[in-house]
Amino acid sequence: MTGAKFVASWSGGKDSALATHRAIKAGNTPAMLWTMFELDESYSKSHALPLEIIQAQAKQIGAPLMIRKADWAGYEMQFIDAMRVCKEHGIPQAVFGDIDLEDHLLWVQSMCAKVGMKAVHPLWEEPRRTLLEEFINEGFEAYIVVVNTKMMPAEFIGRRFTIELMDELEALGIDSCGESGEFHTVVVDGPIFKERIAVKMGETVEKDGYVFLNCEIEKDTSAD
């Protein structure tokens, strides 16, 4: 994959950001960002990020944003439709941030194949720790915004994703990549962004064994 347009499957978190970064470094162009939102809500699936943050990320990357909404029952249909639209817009490849969950890889490949879209996984089967260190060393800035309290302590909510944080998690026997859904992050800066996104962290909300950190774009009050 080089010199091609691609759509990034964009969660707003660290893995999709690193996958997009690698695709760009390989000489490819992000022609679209695609994010799945909850069916009747104004925040993204899994990462629970508000639309304004996803929009700000797309603006800083310089790519149009495509939103789809679905519950899990309608996810497959919306996924295929999104890939079909990208293909019709002359985008032949989709970039995903999966690392080593084979069932999800095979599902994504199968869905993309239905509309003739090529699924690309730039992070696939590389050591998790190596990828995380690359993410940090490349200059990305991210924060934990969702914690699965059945898998790790809620106290990690709001923490910046650093080498030190990874060491803390691993010392507790927690996967520092969060590949099994232990936690999710929001990326606010990095080499794929034109400028850093100022994000204001608000209150936390607990629901169904998860803790969510409310976050929003920090408003510029300098002109007030």
PDB file of C-alpha atoms in Angstrom:
ATOM      1  CA  MET A   1       0.000   0.000   0.000  1.00  0.00           C
ATOM      2  CA  THR A   2       1.705   3.170  -1.169  1.00  0.00           C
ATOM      3  CA  GLY A   3       0.589   6.275  -3.029  1.00  0.00           C
ATOM      4  CA  ALA A   4      -3.100   5.469  -2.568  1.00  0.00           C
ATOM      5  CA  LYS A   5      -6.105   7.234  -1.117  1.00  0.00           C
ATOM      6  CA  PHE A   6      -7.554   5.600   1.960  1.00  0.00           C
ATOM      7  CA  VAL A   7     -10.392   5.921   4.436  1.00  0.00           C
ATOM      8  CA  ALA A   8      -9.353   5.632   8.065  1.00  0.00           C
ATOM      9  CA  SER A   9     -11.616   3.725  10.425  1.00  0.00           C
ATOM     10  CA  TRP A  10     -11.363   6.437  13.067  1.00  0.00           C
ATOM     11  CA  SER A  11     -12.199   5.845  16.727  1.00  0.00           C
ATOM     12  CA  GLY A  12     -10.460   9.005  17.900  1.00  0.00           C
ATOM     13  CA  GLY A  13      -8.077   6.911  19.983  1.00  0.00           C
ATOM     14  CA  LYS A  14      -4.453   5.812  19.911  1.00  0.00           C
ATOM     15  CA  ASP A  15      -4.616   2.719  17.676  1.00  0.00           C
ATOM     16  CA  SER A  16      -6.530   4.330  14.817  1.00  0.00           C
ATOM     17  CA  ALA A  17      -4.227   7.366  15.069  1.00  0.00           C
ATOM     18  CA  LEU A  18      -1.058   5.285  14.842  1.00  0.00           C
ATOM     19  CA  ALA A  19      -2.446   3.215  11.965  1.00  0.00           C
ATOM     20  CA  THR A  20      -3.343   6.418  10.104  1.00  0.00           C
ATOM     21  CA  HIS A  21       0.095   7.857  10.825  1.00  0.00           C
ATOM     22  CA  ARG A  22       1.834   4.799   9.423  1.00  0.00           C
ATOM     23  CA  ALA A  23      -0.331   4.848   6.307  1.00  0.00           C
ATOM     24  CA  ILE A  24       0.527   8.503   5.723  1.00  0.00           C
ATOM     25  CA  LYS A  25       4.249   7.893   6.324  1.00  0.00           C
ATOM     26  CA  ALA A  26       4.097   5.171   3.664  1.00  0.00           C
ATOM     27  CA  GLY A  27       3.042   7.830   1.156  1.00  0.00           C
ATOM     28  CA  ASN A  28      -0.715   7.401   1.208  1.00  0.00           C
ATOM     29  CA  THR A  29      -3.400  10.078   1.469  1.00  0.00           C
ATOM     30  CA  PRO A  30      -6.224  10.142   4.041  1.00  0.00           C
ATOM     31  CA  ALA A  31      -9.193  10.932   1.795  1.00  0.00           C
ATOM     32  CA  MET A  32     -11.843  10.234   4.426  1.00  0.00           C
ATOM     33  CA  LEU A  33     -12.256   9.551   8.133  1.00  0.00           C
ATOM     34  CA  TRP A  34     -15.113   7.271   9.136  1.00  0.00           C
ATOM     35  CA  THR A  35     -16.516   6.972  12.663  1.00  0.00           C
ATOM     36  CA  MET A  36     -19.389   4.885  13.993  1.00  0.00           C
ATOM     37  CA  PHE A  37     -21.663   6.605  16.523  1.00  0.00           C
ATOM     38  CA  GLU A  38     -24.296   5.208  18.848  1.00  0.00           C
ATOM     39  CA  LEU A  39     -27.675   4.926  17.141  1.00  0.00           C
ATOM     40  CA  ASP A  40     -29.603   7.512  19.143  1.00  0.00           C
ATOM     41  CA  GLU A  41     -26.751   9.451  20.709  1.00  0.00           C
ATOM     42  CA  SER A  42     -24.327  12.210  19.814  1.00  0.00           C
ATOM     43  CA  TYR A  43     -21.205  10.339  20.875  1.00  0.00           C
ATOM     44  CA  SER A  44     -19.042   7.704  19.229  1.00  0.00           C
ATOM     45  CA  LYS A  45     -19.314   3.981  19.778  1.00  0.00           C
ATOM     46  CA  SER A  46     -16.969   2.488  22.417  1.00  0.00           C
ATOM     47  CA  HIS A  47     -14.875   5.628  22.941  1.00  0.00           C
ATOM     48  CA  ALA A  48     -17.930   7.793  23.763  1.00  0.00           C
ATOM     49  CA  LEU A  49     -16.409  10.908  22.200  1.00  0.00           C
ATOM     50  CA  PRO A  50     -18.695  13.820  21.309  1.00  0.00           C
ATOM     51  CA  LEU A  51     -19.101  14.778  17.676  1.00  0.00           C
ATOM     52  CA  GLU A  52     -17.246  18.075  18.138  1.00  0.00           C
ATOM     53  CA  ILE A  53     -14.044  16.262  19.128  1.00  0.00           C
ATOM     54  CA  ILE A  54     -14.200  13.823  16.204  1.00  0.00           C
ATOM     55  CA  GLN A  55     -14.852  16.781  13.893  1.00  0.00           C
ATOM     56  CA  ALA A  56     -11.867  18.659  15.333  1.00  0.00           C
ATOM     57  CA  GLN A  57      -9.620  15.636  14.792  1.00  0.00           C
ATOM     58  CA  ALA A  58     -10.755  15.332  11.169  1.00  0.00           C
ATOM     59  CA  LYS A  59     -10.126  19.048  10.639  1.00  0.00           C
ATOM     60  CA  GLN A  60      -6.593  18.772  12.000  1.00  0.00           C
ATOM     61  CA  ILE A  61      -5.877  15.783   9.759  1.00  0.00           C
ATOM     62  CA  GLY A  62      -7.410  17.632   6.813  1.00  0.00           C
ATOM     63  CA  ALA A  63      -9.831  14.917   5.724  1.00  0.00           C
ATOM     64  CA  PRO A  64     -13.628  14.887   5.365  1.00  0.00           C
ATOM     65  CA  LEU A  65     -15.515  13.079   8.111  1.00  0.00           C
ATOM     66  CA  MET A  66     -18.196  10.466   7.452  1.00  0.00           C
ATOM     67  CA  ILE A  67     -20.476   9.479  10.328  1.00  0.00           C
ATOM     68  CA  ARG A  68     -22.610   6.392  10.557  1.00  0.00           C
ATOM     69  CA  LYS A  69     -24.963   5.529  13.439  1.00  0.00           C
ATOM     70  CA  ALA A  70     -25.845   2.020  14.557  1.00  0.00           C
ATOM     71  CA  ASP A  71     -26.630  -0.276  17.433  1.00  0.00           C
ATOM     72  CA  TRP A  72     -24.861  -3.638  17.350  1.00  0.00           C
ATOM     73  CA  ALA A  73     -27.753  -5.195  15.401  1.00  0.00           C
ATOM     74  CA  GLY A  74     -27.349  -2.705  12.577  1.00  0.00           C
ATOM     75  CA  TYR A  75     -23.569  -2.356  12.723  1.00  0.00           C
ATOM     76  CA  GLU A  76     -22.766  -4.673   9.827  1.00  0.00           C
ATOM     77  CA  MET A  77     -25.176  -2.958   7.433  1.00  0.00           C
ATOM     78  CA  GLN A  78     -23.832   0.498   8.278  1.00  0.00           C
ATOM     79  CA  PHE A  79     -20.230  -0.714   8.003  1.00  0.00           C
ATOM     80  CA  ILE A  80     -20.773  -2.124   4.518  1.00  0.00           C
ATOM     81  CA  ASP A  81     -22.652   0.989   3.396  1.00  0.00           C
ATOM     82  CA  ALA A  82     -19.832   3.251   4.596  1.00  0.00           C
ATOM     83  CA  MET A  83     -17.253   1.209   2.677  1.00  0.00           C
ATOM     84  CA  ARG A  84     -19.466   1.252  -0.417  1.00  0.00           C
ATOM     85  CA  VAL A  85     -19.696   5.063  -0.316  1.00  0.00           C
ATOM     86  CA  CYS A  86     -15.911   5.339  -0.019  1.00  0.00           C
ATOM     87  CA  LYS A  87     -15.401   3.007  -2.974  1.00  0.00           C
ATOM     88  CA  GLU A  88     -17.851   5.074  -5.046  1.00  0.00           C
ATOM     89  CA  HIS A  89     -15.779   8.171  -4.181  1.00  0.00           C
ATOM     90  CA  GLY A  90     -12.649   6.571  -5.627  1.00  0.00           C
ATOM     91  CA  ILE A  91     -11.138   5.433  -2.327  1.00  0.00           C
ATOM     92  CA  PRO A  92      -9.898   1.848  -2.802  1.00  0.00           C
ATOM     93  CA  GLN A  93      -8.507   1.054   0.651  1.00  0.00           C
ATOM     94  CA  ALA A  94      -9.573   1.250   4.295  1.00  0.00           C
ATOM     95  CA  VAL A  95      -7.084   1.476   7.170  1.00  0.00           C
ATOM     96  CA  PHE A  96      -7.854  -0.167  10.517  1.00  0.00           C
ATOM     97  CA  GLY A  97      -6.042  -0.093  13.864  1.00  0.00           C
ATOM     98  CA  ASP A  98      -6.421  -3.759  14.828  1.00  0.00           C
ATOM     99  CA  ILE A  99      -3.305  -5.347  16.294  1.00  0.00           C
ATOM    100  CA  ASP A 100      -3.830  -9.052  16.959  1.00  0.00           C
ATOM    101  CA  LEU A 101      -7.501  -9.964  17.410  1.00  0.00           C
ATOM    102  CA  GLU A 102      -7.861 -12.342  14.466  1.00  0.00           C
ATOM    103  CA  ASP A 103     -11.649 -12.728  14.627  1.00  0.00           C
ATOM    104  CA  HIS A 104     -12.098  -8.987  14.134  1.00  0.00           C
ATOM    105  CA  LEU A 105      -9.500  -8.891  11.360  1.00  0.00           C
ATOM    106  CA  LEU A 106     -11.310 -11.626   9.438  1.00  0.00           C
ATOM    107  CA  TRP A 107     -14.675  -9.916   9.942  1.00  0.00           C
ATOM    108  CA  VAL A 108     -13.358  -6.587   8.662  1.00  0.00           C
ATOM    109  CA  GLN A 109     -11.736  -8.224   5.644  1.00  0.00           C
ATOM    110  CA  SER A 110     -14.973 -10.062   4.846  1.00  0.00           C
ATOM    111  CA  MET A 111     -17.107  -6.917   5.100  1.00  0.00           C
ATOM    112  CA  CYS A 112     -14.734  -4.859   2.959  1.00  0.00           C
ATOM    113  CA  ALA A 113     -14.541  -7.601   0.324  1.00  0.00           C
ATOM    114  CA  LYS A 114     -18.303  -7.417  -0.167  1.00  0.00           C
ATOM    115  CA  VAL A 115     -17.901  -4.002  -1.831  1.00  0.00           C
ATOM    116  CA  GLY A 116     -14.444  -4.525  -3.335  1.00  0.00           C
ATOM    117  CA  MET A 117     -12.648  -2.482  -0.684  1.00  0.00           C
ATOM    118  CA  LYS A 118      -9.180  -3.561   0.443  1.00  0.00           C
ATOM    119  CA  ALA A 119      -8.708  -3.726   4.224  1.00  0.00           C
ATOM    120  CA  VAL A 120      -5.270  -2.595   5.415  1.00  0.00           C
ATOM    121  CA  HIS A 121      -3.956  -3.206   8.952  1.00  0.00           C
ATOM    122  CA  PRO A 122      -0.648  -1.314   9.405  1.00  0.00           C
ATOM    123  CA  LEU A 123      -0.208  -2.469  13.039  1.00  0.00           C
ATOM    124  CA  TRP A 124      -1.052  -6.116  12.542  1.00  0.00           C
ATOM    125  CA  GLU A 125       0.824  -8.667  14.697  1.00  0.00           C
ATOM    126  CA  GLU A 126       3.492  -6.284  15.915  1.00  0.00           C
ATOM    127  CA  PRO A 127       4.378  -6.428  19.632  1.00  0.00           C
ATOM    128  CA  ARG A 128       1.861  -4.345  21.549  1.00  0.00           C
ATOM    129  CA  ARG A 129       4.457  -2.676  23.734  1.00  0.00           C
ATOM    130  CA  THR A 130       6.576  -1.731  20.706  1.00  0.00           C
ATOM    131  CA  LEU A 131       3.597  -0.071  19.052  1.00  0.00           C
ATOM    132  CA  LEU A 132       2.737   1.879  22.191  1.00  0.00           C
ATOM    133  CA  GLU A 133       6.284   3.146  22.583  1.00  0.00           C
ATOM    134  CA  GLU A 134       6.292   4.199  18.932  1.00  0.00           C
ATOM    135  CA  PHE A 135       3.017   6.064  19.498  1.00  0.00           C
ATOM    136  CA  ILE A 136       4.543   8.036  22.367  1.00  0.00           C
ATOM    137  CA  ASN A 137       7.945   8.558  20.760  1.00  0.00           C
ATOM    138  CA  GLU A 138       6.321   9.906  17.584  1.00  0.00           C
ATOM    139  CA  GLY A 139       4.859  12.731  19.675  1.00  0.00           C
ATOM    140  CA  PHE A 140       1.243  11.685  20.108  1.00  0.00           C
ATOM    141  CA  GLU A 141      -0.670  12.938  23.144  1.00  0.00           C
ATOM    142  CA  ALA A 142      -3.620  10.889  24.384  1.00  0.00           C
ATOM    143  CA  TYR A 143      -5.729  10.474  27.520  1.00  0.00           C
ATOM    144  CA  ILE A 144      -7.813   7.629  28.924  1.00  0.00           C
ATOM    145  CA  VAL A 145     -11.496   8.543  28.586  1.00  0.00           C
ATOM    146  CA  VAL A 146     -13.207   5.172  29.149  1.00  0.00           C
ATOM    147  CA  VAL A 147     -12.362   2.500  31.739  1.00  0.00           C
ATOM    148  CA  ASN A 148     -13.901  -0.953  31.963  1.00  0.00           C
ATOM    149  CA  THR A 149     -14.029  -1.288  35.751  1.00  0.00           C
ATOM    150  CA  LYS A 150     -14.431  -5.063  35.484  1.00  0.00           C
ATOM    151  CA  MET A 151     -10.912  -5.202  34.051  1.00  0.00           C
ATOM    152  CA  MET A 152      -9.025  -2.306  35.668  1.00  0.00           C
ATOM    153  CA  PRO A 153      -9.399   0.333  38.420  1.00  0.00           C
ATOM    154  CA  ALA A 154     -11.489   3.416  37.664  1.00  0.00           C
ATOM    155  CA  GLU A 155      -8.719   5.631  39.054  1.00  0.00           C
ATOM    156  CA  PHE A 156      -6.908   5.506  35.701  1.00  0.00           C
ATOM    157  CA  ILE A 157      -9.588   7.624  34.045  1.00  0.00           C
ATOM    158  CA  GLY A 158      -8.217  10.916  32.736  1.00  0.00           C
ATOM    159  CA  ARG A 159      -4.583   9.825  32.857  1.00  0.00           C
ATOM    160  CA  ARG A 160      -2.252  10.788  30.032  1.00  0.00           C
ATOM    161  CA  PHE A 161      -0.996   7.810  28.061  1.00  0.00           C
ATOM    162  CA  THR A 162       2.738   7.592  28.831  1.00  0.00           C
ATOM    163  CA  ILE A 163       5.484   5.008  29.271  1.00  0.00           C
ATOM    164  CA  GLU A 164       5.051   5.402  33.034  1.00  0.00           C
ATOM    165  CA  LEU A 165       1.332   4.680  32.750  1.00  0.00           C
ATOM    166  CA  MET A 166       2.040   1.587  30.685  1.00  0.00           C
ATOM    167  CA  ASP A 167       4.448   0.363  33.367  1.00  0.00           C
ATOM    168  CA  GLU A 168       1.823   0.937  36.064  1.00  0.00           C
ATOM    169  CA  LEU A 169      -0.793  -1.015  34.158  1.00  0.00           C
ATOM    170  CA  GLU A 170       1.527  -3.895  33.382  1.00  0.00           C
ATOM    171  CA  ALA A 171       2.633  -4.082  37.026  1.00  0.00           C
ATOM    172  CA  LEU A 172      -1.033  -4.708  37.869  1.00  0.00           C
ATOM    173  CA  GLY A 173      -1.307  -7.410  35.211  1.00  0.00           C
ATOM    174  CA  ILE A 174      -3.374  -5.158  32.904  1.00  0.00           C
ATOM    175  CA  ASP A 175      -2.777  -5.058  29.154  1.00  0.00           C
ATOM    176  CA  SER A 176      -1.280  -1.611  28.583  1.00  0.00           C
ATOM    177  CA  CYS A 177      -2.640  -1.610  25.035  1.00  0.00           C
ATOM    178  CA  GLY A 178      -6.235  -2.132  26.114  1.00  0.00           C
ATOM    179  CA  GLU A 179      -6.719  -4.445  23.137  1.00  0.00           C
ATOM    180  CA  SER A 180      -9.458  -6.403  24.906  1.00  0.00           C
ATOM    181  CA  GLY A 181     -11.432  -3.286  25.795  1.00  0.00           C
ATOM    182  CA  GLU A 182      -9.849  -2.506  29.153  1.00  0.00           C
ATOM    183  CA  PHE A 183      -9.841   1.200  28.292  1.00  0.00           C
ATOM    184  CA  HIS A 184     -10.152   3.688  25.438  1.00  0.00           C
ATOM    185  CA  THR A 185      -8.325   6.918  24.695  1.00  0.00           C
ATOM    186  CA  VAL A 186      -8.738  10.253  22.955  1.00  0.00           C
ATOM    187  CA  VAL A 187      -5.874  11.689  20.886  1.00  0.00           C
ATOM    188  CA  VAL A 188      -5.431  15.453  21.126  1.00  0.00           C
ATOM    189  CA  ASP A 189      -2.073  15.957  19.404  1.00  0.00           C
ATOM    190  CA  GLY A 190       0.412  14.204  17.172  1.00  0.00           C
ATOM    191  CA  PRO A 191       2.280  14.313  13.860  1.00  0.00           C
ATOM    192  CA  ILE A 192      -0.917  13.766  11.838  1.00  0.00           C
ATOM    193  CA  PHE A 193      -2.525  16.919  13.306  1.00  0.00           C
ATOM    194  CA  LYS A 194      -1.843  20.442  12.069  1.00  0.00           C
ATOM    195  CA  GLU A 195      -2.355  21.824  15.571  1.00  0.00           C
ATOM    196  CA  ARG A 196      -3.038  20.460  19.049  1.00  0.00           C
ATOM    197  CA  ILE A 197      -6.710  20.181  20.000  1.00  0.00           C
ATOM    198  CA  ALA A 198      -7.478  21.857  23.316  1.00  0.00           C
ATOM    199  CA  VAL A 199      -9.802  19.462  25.141  1.00  0.00           C
ATOM    200  CA  LYS A 200     -11.472  20.205  28.452  1.00  0.00           C
ATOM    201  CA  MET A 201     -11.924  17.192  30.727  1.00  0.00           C
ATOM    202  CA  GLY A 202     -15.149  17.291  32.740  1.00  0.00           C
ATOM    203  CA  GLU A 203     -17.014  15.020  35.107  1.00  0.00           C
ATOM    204  CA  THR A 204     -17.066  11.233  35.053  1.00  0.00           C
ATOM    205  CA  VAL A 205     -20.143   9.101  34.500  1.00  0.00           C
ATOM    206  CA  GLU A 206     -20.544   5.470  35.570  1.00  0.00           C
ATOM    207  CA  LYS A 207     -22.739   3.141  33.519  1.00  0.00           C
ATOM    208  CA  ASP A 208     -22.934  -0.639  33.116  1.00  0.00           C
ATOM    209  CA  GLY A 209     -19.516  -1.323  34.618  1.00  0.00           C
ATOM    210  CA  TYR A 210     -17.774   1.466  32.720  1.00  0.00           C
ATOM    211  CA  VAL A 211     -16.544   4.894  33.737  1.00  0.00           C
ATOM    212  CA  PHE A 212     -16.709   7.599  31.059  1.00  0.00           C
ATOM    213  CA  LEU A 213     -14.916  10.928  31.167  1.00  0.00           C
ATOM    214  CA  ASN A 214     -16.939  13.761  29.681  1.00  0.00           C
ATOM    215  CA  CYS A 215     -14.731  15.878  27.445  1.00  0.00           C
ATOM    216  CA  GLU A 216     -15.353  18.779  25.113  1.00  0.00           C
ATOM    217  CA  ILE A 217     -13.463  21.311  23.017  1.00  0.00           C
ATOM    218  CA  GLU A 218     -12.054  24.047  25.220  1.00  0.00           C
ATOM    219  CA  LYS A 219     -13.588  27.329  24.139  1.00  0.00           C
ATOM    220  CA  ASP A 220     -11.300  30.272  23.418  1.00  0.00           C
ATOM    221  CA  THR A 221     -12.180  33.016  25.886  1.00  0.00           C
ATOM    222  CA  SER A 222      -9.313  35.331  24.979  1.00  0.00           C
ATOM    223  CA  ALA A 223     -11.651  37.622  23.006  1.00  0.00           C
ATOM    224  CA  ASP A 224     -14.139  37.954  25.877  1.00  0.00           C
TER     225      ASP A 224
END
